[in-house]
PDB file of C-alpha atoms in Angstrom:
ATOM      1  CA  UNK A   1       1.020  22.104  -9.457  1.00 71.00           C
ATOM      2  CA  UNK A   2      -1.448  23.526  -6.625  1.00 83.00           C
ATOM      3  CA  UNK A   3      -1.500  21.042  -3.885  1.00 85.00           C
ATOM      4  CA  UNK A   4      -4.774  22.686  -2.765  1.00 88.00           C
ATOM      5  CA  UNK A   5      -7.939  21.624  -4.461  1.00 87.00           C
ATOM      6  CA  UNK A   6     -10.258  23.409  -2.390  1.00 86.00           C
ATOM      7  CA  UNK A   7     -10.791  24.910   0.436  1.00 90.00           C
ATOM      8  CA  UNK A   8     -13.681  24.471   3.360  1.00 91.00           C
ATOM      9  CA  UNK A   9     -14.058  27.027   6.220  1.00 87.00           C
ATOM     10  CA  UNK A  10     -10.371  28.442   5.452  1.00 85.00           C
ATOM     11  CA  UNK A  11      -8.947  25.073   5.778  1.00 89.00           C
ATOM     12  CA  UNK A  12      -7.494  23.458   2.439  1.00 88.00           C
ATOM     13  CA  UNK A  13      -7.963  20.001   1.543  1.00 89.00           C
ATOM     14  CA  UNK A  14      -5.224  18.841  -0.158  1.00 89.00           C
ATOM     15  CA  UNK A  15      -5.141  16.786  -3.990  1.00 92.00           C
ATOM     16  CA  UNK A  16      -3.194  14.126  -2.003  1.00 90.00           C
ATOM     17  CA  UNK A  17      -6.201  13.502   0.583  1.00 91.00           C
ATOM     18  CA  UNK A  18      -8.776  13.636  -1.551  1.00 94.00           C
ATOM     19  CA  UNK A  19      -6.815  10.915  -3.659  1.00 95.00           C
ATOM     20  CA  UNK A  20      -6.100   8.568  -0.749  1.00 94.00           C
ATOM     21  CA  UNK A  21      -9.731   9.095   0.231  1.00 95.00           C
ATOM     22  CA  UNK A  22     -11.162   8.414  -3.272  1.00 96.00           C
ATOM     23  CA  UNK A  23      -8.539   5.180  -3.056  1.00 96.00           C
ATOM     24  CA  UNK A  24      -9.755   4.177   0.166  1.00 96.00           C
ATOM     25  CA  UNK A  25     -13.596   3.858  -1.213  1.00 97.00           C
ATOM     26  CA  UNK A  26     -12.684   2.721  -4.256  1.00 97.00           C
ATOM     27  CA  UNK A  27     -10.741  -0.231  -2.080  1.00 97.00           C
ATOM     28  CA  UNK A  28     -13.937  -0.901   0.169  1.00 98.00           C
ATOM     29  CA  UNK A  29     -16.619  -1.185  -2.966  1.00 98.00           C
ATOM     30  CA  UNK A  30     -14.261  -3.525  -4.460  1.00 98.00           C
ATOM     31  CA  UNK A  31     -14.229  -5.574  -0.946  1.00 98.00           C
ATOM     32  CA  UNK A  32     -17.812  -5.794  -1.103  1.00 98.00           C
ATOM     33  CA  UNK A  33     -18.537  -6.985  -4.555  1.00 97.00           C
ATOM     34  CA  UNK A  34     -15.515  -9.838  -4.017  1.00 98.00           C
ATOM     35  CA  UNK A  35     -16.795 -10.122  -0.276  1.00 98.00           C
ATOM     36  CA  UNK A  36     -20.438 -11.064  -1.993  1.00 97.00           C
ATOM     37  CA  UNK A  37     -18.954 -13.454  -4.535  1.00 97.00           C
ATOM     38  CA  UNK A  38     -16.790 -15.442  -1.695  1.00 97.00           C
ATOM     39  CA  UNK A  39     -19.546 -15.178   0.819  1.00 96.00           C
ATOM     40  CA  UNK A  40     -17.920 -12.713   3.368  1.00 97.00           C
ATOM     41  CA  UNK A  41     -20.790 -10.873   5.052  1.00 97.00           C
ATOM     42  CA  UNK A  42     -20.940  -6.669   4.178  1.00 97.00           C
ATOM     43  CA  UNK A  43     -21.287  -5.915   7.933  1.00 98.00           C
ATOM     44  CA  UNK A  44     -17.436  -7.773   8.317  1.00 98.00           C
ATOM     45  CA  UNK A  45     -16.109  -5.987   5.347  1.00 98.00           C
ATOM     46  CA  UNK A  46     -17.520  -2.552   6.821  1.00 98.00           C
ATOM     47  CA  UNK A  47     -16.564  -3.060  10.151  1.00 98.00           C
ATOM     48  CA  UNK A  48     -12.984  -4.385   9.319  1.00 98.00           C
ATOM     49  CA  UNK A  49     -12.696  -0.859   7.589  1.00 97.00           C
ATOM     50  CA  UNK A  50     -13.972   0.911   9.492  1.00 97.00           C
ATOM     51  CA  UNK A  51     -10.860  -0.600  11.881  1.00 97.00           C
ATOM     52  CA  UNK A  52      -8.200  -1.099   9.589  1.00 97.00           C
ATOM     53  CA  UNK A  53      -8.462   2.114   7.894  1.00 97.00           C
ATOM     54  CA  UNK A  54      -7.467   4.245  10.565  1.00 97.00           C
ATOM     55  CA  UNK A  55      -4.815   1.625  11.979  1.00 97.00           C
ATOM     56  CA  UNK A  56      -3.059   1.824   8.602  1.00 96.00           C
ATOM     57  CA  UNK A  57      -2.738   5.457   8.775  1.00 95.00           C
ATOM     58  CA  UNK A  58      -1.502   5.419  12.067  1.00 96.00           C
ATOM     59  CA  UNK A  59       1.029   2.756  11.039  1.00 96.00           C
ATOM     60  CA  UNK A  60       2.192   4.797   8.007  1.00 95.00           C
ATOM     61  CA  UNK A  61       2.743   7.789   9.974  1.00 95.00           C
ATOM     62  CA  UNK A  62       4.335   6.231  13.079  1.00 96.00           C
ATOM     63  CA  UNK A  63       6.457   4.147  10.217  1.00 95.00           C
ATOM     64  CA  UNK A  64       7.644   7.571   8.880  1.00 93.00           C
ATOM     65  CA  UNK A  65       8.241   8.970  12.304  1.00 94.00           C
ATOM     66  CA  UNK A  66      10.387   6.134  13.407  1.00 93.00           C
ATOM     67  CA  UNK A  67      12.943   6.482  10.947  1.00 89.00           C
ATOM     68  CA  UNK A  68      13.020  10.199  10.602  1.00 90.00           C
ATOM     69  CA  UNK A  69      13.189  10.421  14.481  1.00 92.00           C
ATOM     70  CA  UNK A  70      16.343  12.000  15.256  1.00 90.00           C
ATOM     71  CA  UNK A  71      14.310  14.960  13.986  1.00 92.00           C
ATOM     72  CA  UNK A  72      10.937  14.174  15.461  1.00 93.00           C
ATOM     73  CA  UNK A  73      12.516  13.428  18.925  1.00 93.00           C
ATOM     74  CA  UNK A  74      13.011  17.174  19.406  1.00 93.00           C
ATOM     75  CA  UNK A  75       9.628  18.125  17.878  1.00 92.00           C
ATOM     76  CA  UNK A  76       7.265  15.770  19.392  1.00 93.00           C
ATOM     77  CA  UNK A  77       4.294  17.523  18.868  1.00 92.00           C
ATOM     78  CA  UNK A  78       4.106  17.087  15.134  1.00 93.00           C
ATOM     79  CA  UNK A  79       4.299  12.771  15.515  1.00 93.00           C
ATOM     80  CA  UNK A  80       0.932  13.104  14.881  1.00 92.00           C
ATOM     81  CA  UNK A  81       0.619  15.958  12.442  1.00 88.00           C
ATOM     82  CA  UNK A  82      -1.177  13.782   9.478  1.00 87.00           C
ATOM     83  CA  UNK A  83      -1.209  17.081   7.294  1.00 78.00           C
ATOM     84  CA  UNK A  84       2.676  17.871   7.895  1.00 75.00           C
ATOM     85  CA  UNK A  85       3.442  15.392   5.290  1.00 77.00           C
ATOM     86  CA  UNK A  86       4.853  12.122   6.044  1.00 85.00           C
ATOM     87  CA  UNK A  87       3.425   8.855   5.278  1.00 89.00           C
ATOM     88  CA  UNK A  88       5.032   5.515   3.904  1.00 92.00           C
ATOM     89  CA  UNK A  89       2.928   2.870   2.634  1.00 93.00           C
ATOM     90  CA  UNK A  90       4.521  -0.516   4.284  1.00 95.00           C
ATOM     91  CA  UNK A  91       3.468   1.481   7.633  1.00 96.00           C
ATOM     92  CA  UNK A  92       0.221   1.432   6.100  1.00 96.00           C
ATOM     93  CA  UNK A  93       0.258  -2.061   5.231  1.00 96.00           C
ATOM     94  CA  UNK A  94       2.023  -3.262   8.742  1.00 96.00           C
ATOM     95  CA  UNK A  95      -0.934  -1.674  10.556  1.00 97.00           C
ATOM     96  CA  UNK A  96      -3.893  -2.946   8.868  1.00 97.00           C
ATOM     97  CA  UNK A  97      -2.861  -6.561   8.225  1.00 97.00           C
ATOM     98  CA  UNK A  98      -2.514  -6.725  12.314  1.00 97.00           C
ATOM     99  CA  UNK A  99      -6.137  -4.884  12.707  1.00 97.00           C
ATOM    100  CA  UNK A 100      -7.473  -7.575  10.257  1.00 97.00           C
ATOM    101  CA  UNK A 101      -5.489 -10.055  11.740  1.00 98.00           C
ATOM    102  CA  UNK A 102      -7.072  -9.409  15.333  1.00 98.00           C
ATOM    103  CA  UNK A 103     -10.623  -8.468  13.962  1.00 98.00           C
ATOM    104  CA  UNK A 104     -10.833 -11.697  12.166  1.00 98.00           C
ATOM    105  CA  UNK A 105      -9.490 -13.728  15.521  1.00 97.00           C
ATOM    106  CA  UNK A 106     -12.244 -12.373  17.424  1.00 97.00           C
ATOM    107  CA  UNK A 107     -14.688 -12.580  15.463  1.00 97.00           C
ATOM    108  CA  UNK A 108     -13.690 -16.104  14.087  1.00 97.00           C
ATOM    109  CA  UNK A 109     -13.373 -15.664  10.450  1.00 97.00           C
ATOM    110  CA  UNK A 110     -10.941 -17.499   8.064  1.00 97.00           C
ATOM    111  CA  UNK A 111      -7.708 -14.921   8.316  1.00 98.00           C
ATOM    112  CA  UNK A 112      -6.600 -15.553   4.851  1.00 98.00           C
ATOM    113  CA  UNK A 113     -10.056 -15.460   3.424  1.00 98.00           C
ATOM    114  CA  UNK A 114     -10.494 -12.099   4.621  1.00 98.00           C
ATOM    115  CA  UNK A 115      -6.925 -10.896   3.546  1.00 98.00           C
ATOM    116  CA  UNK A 116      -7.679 -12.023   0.006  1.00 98.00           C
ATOM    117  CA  UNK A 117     -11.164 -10.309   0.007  1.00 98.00           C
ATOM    118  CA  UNK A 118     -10.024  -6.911   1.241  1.00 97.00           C
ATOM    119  CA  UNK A 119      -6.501  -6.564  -0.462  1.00 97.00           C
ATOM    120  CA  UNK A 120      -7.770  -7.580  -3.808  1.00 97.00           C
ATOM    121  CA  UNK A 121      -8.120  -4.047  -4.579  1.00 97.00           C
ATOM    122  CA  UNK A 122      -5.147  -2.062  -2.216  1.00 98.00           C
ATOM    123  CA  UNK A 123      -2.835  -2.376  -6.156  1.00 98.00           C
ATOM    124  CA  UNK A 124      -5.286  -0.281  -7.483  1.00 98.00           C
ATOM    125  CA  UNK A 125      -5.914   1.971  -4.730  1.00 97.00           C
ATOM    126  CA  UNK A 126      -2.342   2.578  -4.276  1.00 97.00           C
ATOM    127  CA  UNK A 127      -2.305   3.471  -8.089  1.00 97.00           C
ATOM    128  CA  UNK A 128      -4.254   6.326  -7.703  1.00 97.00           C
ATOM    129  CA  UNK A 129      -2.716   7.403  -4.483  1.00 94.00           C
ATOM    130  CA  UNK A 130       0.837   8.085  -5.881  1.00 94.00           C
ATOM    131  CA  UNK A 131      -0.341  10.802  -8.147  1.00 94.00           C
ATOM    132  CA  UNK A 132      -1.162  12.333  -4.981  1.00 91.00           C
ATOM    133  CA  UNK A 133       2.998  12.095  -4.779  1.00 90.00           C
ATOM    134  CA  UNK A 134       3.335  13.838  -8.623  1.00 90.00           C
ATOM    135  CA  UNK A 135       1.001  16.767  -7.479  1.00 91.00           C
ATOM    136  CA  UNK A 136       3.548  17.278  -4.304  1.00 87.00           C
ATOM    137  CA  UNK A 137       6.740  17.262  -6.776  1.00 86.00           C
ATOM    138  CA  UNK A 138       7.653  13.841  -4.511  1.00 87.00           C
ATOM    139  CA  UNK A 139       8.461  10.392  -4.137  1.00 87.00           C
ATOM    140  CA  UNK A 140      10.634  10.835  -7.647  1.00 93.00           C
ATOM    141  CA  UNK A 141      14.039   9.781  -8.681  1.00 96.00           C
ATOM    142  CA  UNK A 142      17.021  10.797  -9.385  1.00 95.00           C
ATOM    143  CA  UNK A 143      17.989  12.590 -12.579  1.00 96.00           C
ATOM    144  CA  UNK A 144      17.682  10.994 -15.944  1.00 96.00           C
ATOM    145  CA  UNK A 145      18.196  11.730 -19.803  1.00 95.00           C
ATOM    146  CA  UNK A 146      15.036   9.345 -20.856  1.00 96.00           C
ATOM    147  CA  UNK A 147      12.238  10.617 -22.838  1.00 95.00           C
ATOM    148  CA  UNK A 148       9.237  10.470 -19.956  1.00 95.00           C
ATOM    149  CA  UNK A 149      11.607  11.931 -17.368  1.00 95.00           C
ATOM    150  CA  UNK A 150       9.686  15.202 -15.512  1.00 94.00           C
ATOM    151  CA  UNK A 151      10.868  18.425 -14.730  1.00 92.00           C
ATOM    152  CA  UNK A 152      11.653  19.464 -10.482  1.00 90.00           C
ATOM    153  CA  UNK A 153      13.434  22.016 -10.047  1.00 88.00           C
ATOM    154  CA  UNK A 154      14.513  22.891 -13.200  1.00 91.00           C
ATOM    155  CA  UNK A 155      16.436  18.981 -13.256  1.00 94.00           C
ATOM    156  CA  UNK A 156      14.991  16.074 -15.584  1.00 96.00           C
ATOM    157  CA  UNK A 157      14.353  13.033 -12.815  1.00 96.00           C
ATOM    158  CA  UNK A 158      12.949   9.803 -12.977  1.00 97.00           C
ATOM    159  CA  UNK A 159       8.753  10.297 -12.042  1.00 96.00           C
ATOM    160  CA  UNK A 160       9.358   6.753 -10.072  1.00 96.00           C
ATOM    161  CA  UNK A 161       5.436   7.284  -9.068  1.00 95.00           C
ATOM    162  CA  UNK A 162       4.571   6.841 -12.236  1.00 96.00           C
ATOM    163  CA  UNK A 163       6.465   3.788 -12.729  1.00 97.00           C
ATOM    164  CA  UNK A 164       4.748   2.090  -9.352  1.00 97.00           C
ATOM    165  CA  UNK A 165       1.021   3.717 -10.587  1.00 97.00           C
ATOM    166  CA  UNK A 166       1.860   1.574 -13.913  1.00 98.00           C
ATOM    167  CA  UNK A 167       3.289  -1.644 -11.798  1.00 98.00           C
ATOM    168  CA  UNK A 168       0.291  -1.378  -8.839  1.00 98.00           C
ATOM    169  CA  UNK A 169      -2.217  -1.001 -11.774  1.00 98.00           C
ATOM    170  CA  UNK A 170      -0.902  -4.187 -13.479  1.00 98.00           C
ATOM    171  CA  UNK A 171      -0.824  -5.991 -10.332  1.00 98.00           C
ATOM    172  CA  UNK A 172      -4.421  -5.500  -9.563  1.00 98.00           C
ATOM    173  CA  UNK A 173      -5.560  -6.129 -13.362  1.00 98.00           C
ATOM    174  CA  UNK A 174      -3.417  -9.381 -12.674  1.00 98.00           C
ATOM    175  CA  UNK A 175      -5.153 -10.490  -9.036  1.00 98.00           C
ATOM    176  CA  UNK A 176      -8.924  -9.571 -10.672  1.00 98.00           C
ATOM    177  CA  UNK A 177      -8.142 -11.869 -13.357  1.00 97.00           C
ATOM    178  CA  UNK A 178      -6.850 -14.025 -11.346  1.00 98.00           C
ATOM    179  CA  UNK A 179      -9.503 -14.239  -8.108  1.00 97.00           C
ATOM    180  CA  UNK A 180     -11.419 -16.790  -9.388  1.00 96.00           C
ATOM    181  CA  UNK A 181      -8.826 -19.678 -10.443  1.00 96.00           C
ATOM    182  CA  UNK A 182      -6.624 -19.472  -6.597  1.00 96.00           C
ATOM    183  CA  UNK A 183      -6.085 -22.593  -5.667  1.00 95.00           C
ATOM    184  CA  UNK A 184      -5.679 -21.797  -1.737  1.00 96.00           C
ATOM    185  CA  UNK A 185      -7.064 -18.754   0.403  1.00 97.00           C
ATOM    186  CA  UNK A 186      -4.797 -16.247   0.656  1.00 97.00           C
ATOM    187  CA  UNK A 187      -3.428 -16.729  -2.243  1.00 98.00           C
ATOM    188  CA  UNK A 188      -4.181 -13.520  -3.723  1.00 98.00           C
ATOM    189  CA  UNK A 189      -2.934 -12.043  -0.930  1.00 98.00           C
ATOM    190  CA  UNK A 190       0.901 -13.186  -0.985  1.00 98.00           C
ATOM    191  CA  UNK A 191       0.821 -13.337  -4.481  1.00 98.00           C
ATOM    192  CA  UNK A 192       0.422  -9.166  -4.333  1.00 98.00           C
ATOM    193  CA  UNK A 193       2.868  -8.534  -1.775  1.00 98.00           C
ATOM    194  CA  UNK A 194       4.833 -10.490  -3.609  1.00 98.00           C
ATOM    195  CA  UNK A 195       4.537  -8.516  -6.671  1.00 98.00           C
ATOM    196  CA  UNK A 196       4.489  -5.594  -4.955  1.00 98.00           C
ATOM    197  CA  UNK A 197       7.750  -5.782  -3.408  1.00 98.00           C
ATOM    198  CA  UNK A 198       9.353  -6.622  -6.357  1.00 98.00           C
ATOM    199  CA  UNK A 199       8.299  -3.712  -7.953  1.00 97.00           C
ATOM    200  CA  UNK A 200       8.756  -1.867  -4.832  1.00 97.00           C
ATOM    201  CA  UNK A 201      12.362  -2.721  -4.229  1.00 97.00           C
ATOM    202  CA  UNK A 202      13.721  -2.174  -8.108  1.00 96.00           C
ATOM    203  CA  UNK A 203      11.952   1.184  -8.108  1.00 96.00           C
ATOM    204  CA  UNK A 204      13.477   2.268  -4.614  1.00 96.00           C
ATOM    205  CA  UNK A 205      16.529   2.253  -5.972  1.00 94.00           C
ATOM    206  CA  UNK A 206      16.191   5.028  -8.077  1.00 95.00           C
ATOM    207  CA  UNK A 207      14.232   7.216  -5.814  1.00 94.00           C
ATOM    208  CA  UNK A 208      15.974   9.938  -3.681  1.00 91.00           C
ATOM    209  CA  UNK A 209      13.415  10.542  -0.443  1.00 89.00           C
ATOM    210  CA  UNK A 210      14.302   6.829   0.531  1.00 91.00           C
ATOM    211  CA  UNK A 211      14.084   6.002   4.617  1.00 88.00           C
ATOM    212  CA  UNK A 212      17.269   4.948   5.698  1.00 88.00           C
ATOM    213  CA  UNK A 213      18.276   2.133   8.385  1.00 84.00           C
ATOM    214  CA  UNK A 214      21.958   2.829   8.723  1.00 83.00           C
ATOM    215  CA  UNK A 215      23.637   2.064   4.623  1.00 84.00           C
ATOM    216  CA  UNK A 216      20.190   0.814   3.656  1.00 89.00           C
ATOM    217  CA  UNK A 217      17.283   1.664   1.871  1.00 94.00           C
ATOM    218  CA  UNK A 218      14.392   0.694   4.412  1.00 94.00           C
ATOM    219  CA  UNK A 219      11.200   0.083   1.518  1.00 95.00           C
ATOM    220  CA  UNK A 220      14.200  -2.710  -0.331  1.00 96.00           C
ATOM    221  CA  UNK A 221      14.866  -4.245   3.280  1.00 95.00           C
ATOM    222  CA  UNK A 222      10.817  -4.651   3.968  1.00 96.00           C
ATOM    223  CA  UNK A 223      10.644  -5.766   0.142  1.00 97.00           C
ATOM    224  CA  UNK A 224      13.364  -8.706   0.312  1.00 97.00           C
ATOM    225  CA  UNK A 225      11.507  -9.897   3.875  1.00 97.00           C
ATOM    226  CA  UNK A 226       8.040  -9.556   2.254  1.00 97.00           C
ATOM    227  CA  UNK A 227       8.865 -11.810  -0.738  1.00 98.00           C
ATOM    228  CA  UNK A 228      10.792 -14.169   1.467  1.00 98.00           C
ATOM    229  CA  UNK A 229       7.987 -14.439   4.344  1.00 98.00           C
ATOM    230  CA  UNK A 230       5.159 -14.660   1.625  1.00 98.00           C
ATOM    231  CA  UNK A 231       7.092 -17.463  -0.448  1.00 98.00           C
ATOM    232  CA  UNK A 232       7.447 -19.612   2.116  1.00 98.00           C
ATOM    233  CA  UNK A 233       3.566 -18.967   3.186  1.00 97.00           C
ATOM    234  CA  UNK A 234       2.699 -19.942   0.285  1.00 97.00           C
ATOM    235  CA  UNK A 235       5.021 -23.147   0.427  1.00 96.00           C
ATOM    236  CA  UNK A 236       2.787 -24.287   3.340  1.00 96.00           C
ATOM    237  CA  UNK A 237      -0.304 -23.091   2.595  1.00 96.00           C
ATOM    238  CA  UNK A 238      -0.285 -24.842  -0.687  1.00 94.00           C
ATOM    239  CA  UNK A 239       0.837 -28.310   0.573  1.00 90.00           C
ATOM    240  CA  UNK A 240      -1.848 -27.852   3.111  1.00 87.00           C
ATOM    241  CA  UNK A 241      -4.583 -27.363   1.160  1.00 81.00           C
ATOM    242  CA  UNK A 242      -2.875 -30.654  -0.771  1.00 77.00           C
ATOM    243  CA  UNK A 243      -3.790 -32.803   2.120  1.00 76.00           C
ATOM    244  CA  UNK A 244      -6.460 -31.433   2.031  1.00 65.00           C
TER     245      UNK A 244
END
């Protein structure tokens, strides 16, 4: 497929930006209309993005970089080449939980509050951002004989976006129905990177672009410490919110 879908002024705007931006609105209106519901002020929500945003970016790319960079040591000048391809969505994730993290500090608002507010809709968001990865011919698997298998490069592979699209979309369809029967905040927040990693960690297995650390695949490494960090979050959040 064309990775261009048009063109400004000579300079091409890629199908994969214009699907991470659509995802990135999509994720802030949704923010807003659970922000209203839970009582978190618009001005927070729009600031916050307007922070976290751009940290996440930088924390997917610099994610990417570190562990591709015995080749970006000798070409330090694309580090920060956005449109040179290279992005990994824990990076993303890394950088703007510590934004909110710090926003909400300073501006002394309930941390896990916030977290469940603006994450509610990252599932969904991240749905429609790994088509982005099908209209690159990337982020697939390795080959397979199954039905829904897709053609690169004249091989039949797994199209392991479309399996995390399908698990991200469920995960968000889960947390909306969900929202309003949590029983602690931040509860919606664990509970998705919780079932994101899951998901995340079987379906890294049978991708071939994986980052490495040494023998092992980096996303299942993050995935395993996710689900173990958030479990025992929630653990103590719950029993607090027990006492009371």
């Amino acid at each position: 497929m064309n990775r261009v879908a048009f063109s400004i002024f000579g300079l091409d705007i890629m199908w994969y930006g214009v699907l991470m931006a659509l995802a990135m609105i999509l994720c802030v209106f949704l923010a807003l209309k659970e922000g209203k519901r839970v009582s978190i002020s618009e001005d927070d929500i729009l600031n916050l993005a307007i922070i976290a945003i751009p940290c996440g970016l930088l924390g997917a790319r610099l994610y990417y970089v570190i562990f591709n960079w015995s080749w970006y040591s000798n070409h330090p000048s694309e580090i920060l080449n956005f449109r040179g391809g290279g992005m990994a969505i824990h990076g993303a994730l890394i950088g703007g939980i510590l934004a909110g993290f710090i926003y909400t500090k300073v501006k002394k608002i309930n941390f896990f509050k916030m977290a469940d507010t603006v994450m509610i809709g990252i599932p969904l968001g991240q749905a429609i951002g790994r088509w982005g990865n099908y209209i690159n011919g990337e982020a697939h698997g390795g080959p397979t004989s199954l039905p829904w298998g897709i053609m690169v490069d004249g091989v039949k592979v797994h199209p392991t976006f479309l399996y995390e699209s399908i698990w991200d979309l469920g995960i968000f369809i889960f947390l909306w129905c969900f929202r309003k029967h949590k029983k602690y905040e931040g509860q919606l927040a664990i509970y998705y990177l919780i079932l994101y990693s899951i998901g995340r960690f079987f379906i890294e297995g049978l991708r071939t672009d994986s980052l490495m650390i040494g023998p092992l695949r980096m996303a299942q490494v993050i995935s395993l410490t996710a689900i173990i960090v958030c479990l025992i979050l929630h653990k103590i959040l719950s029993k607090k919110k027990k006492r009371g």
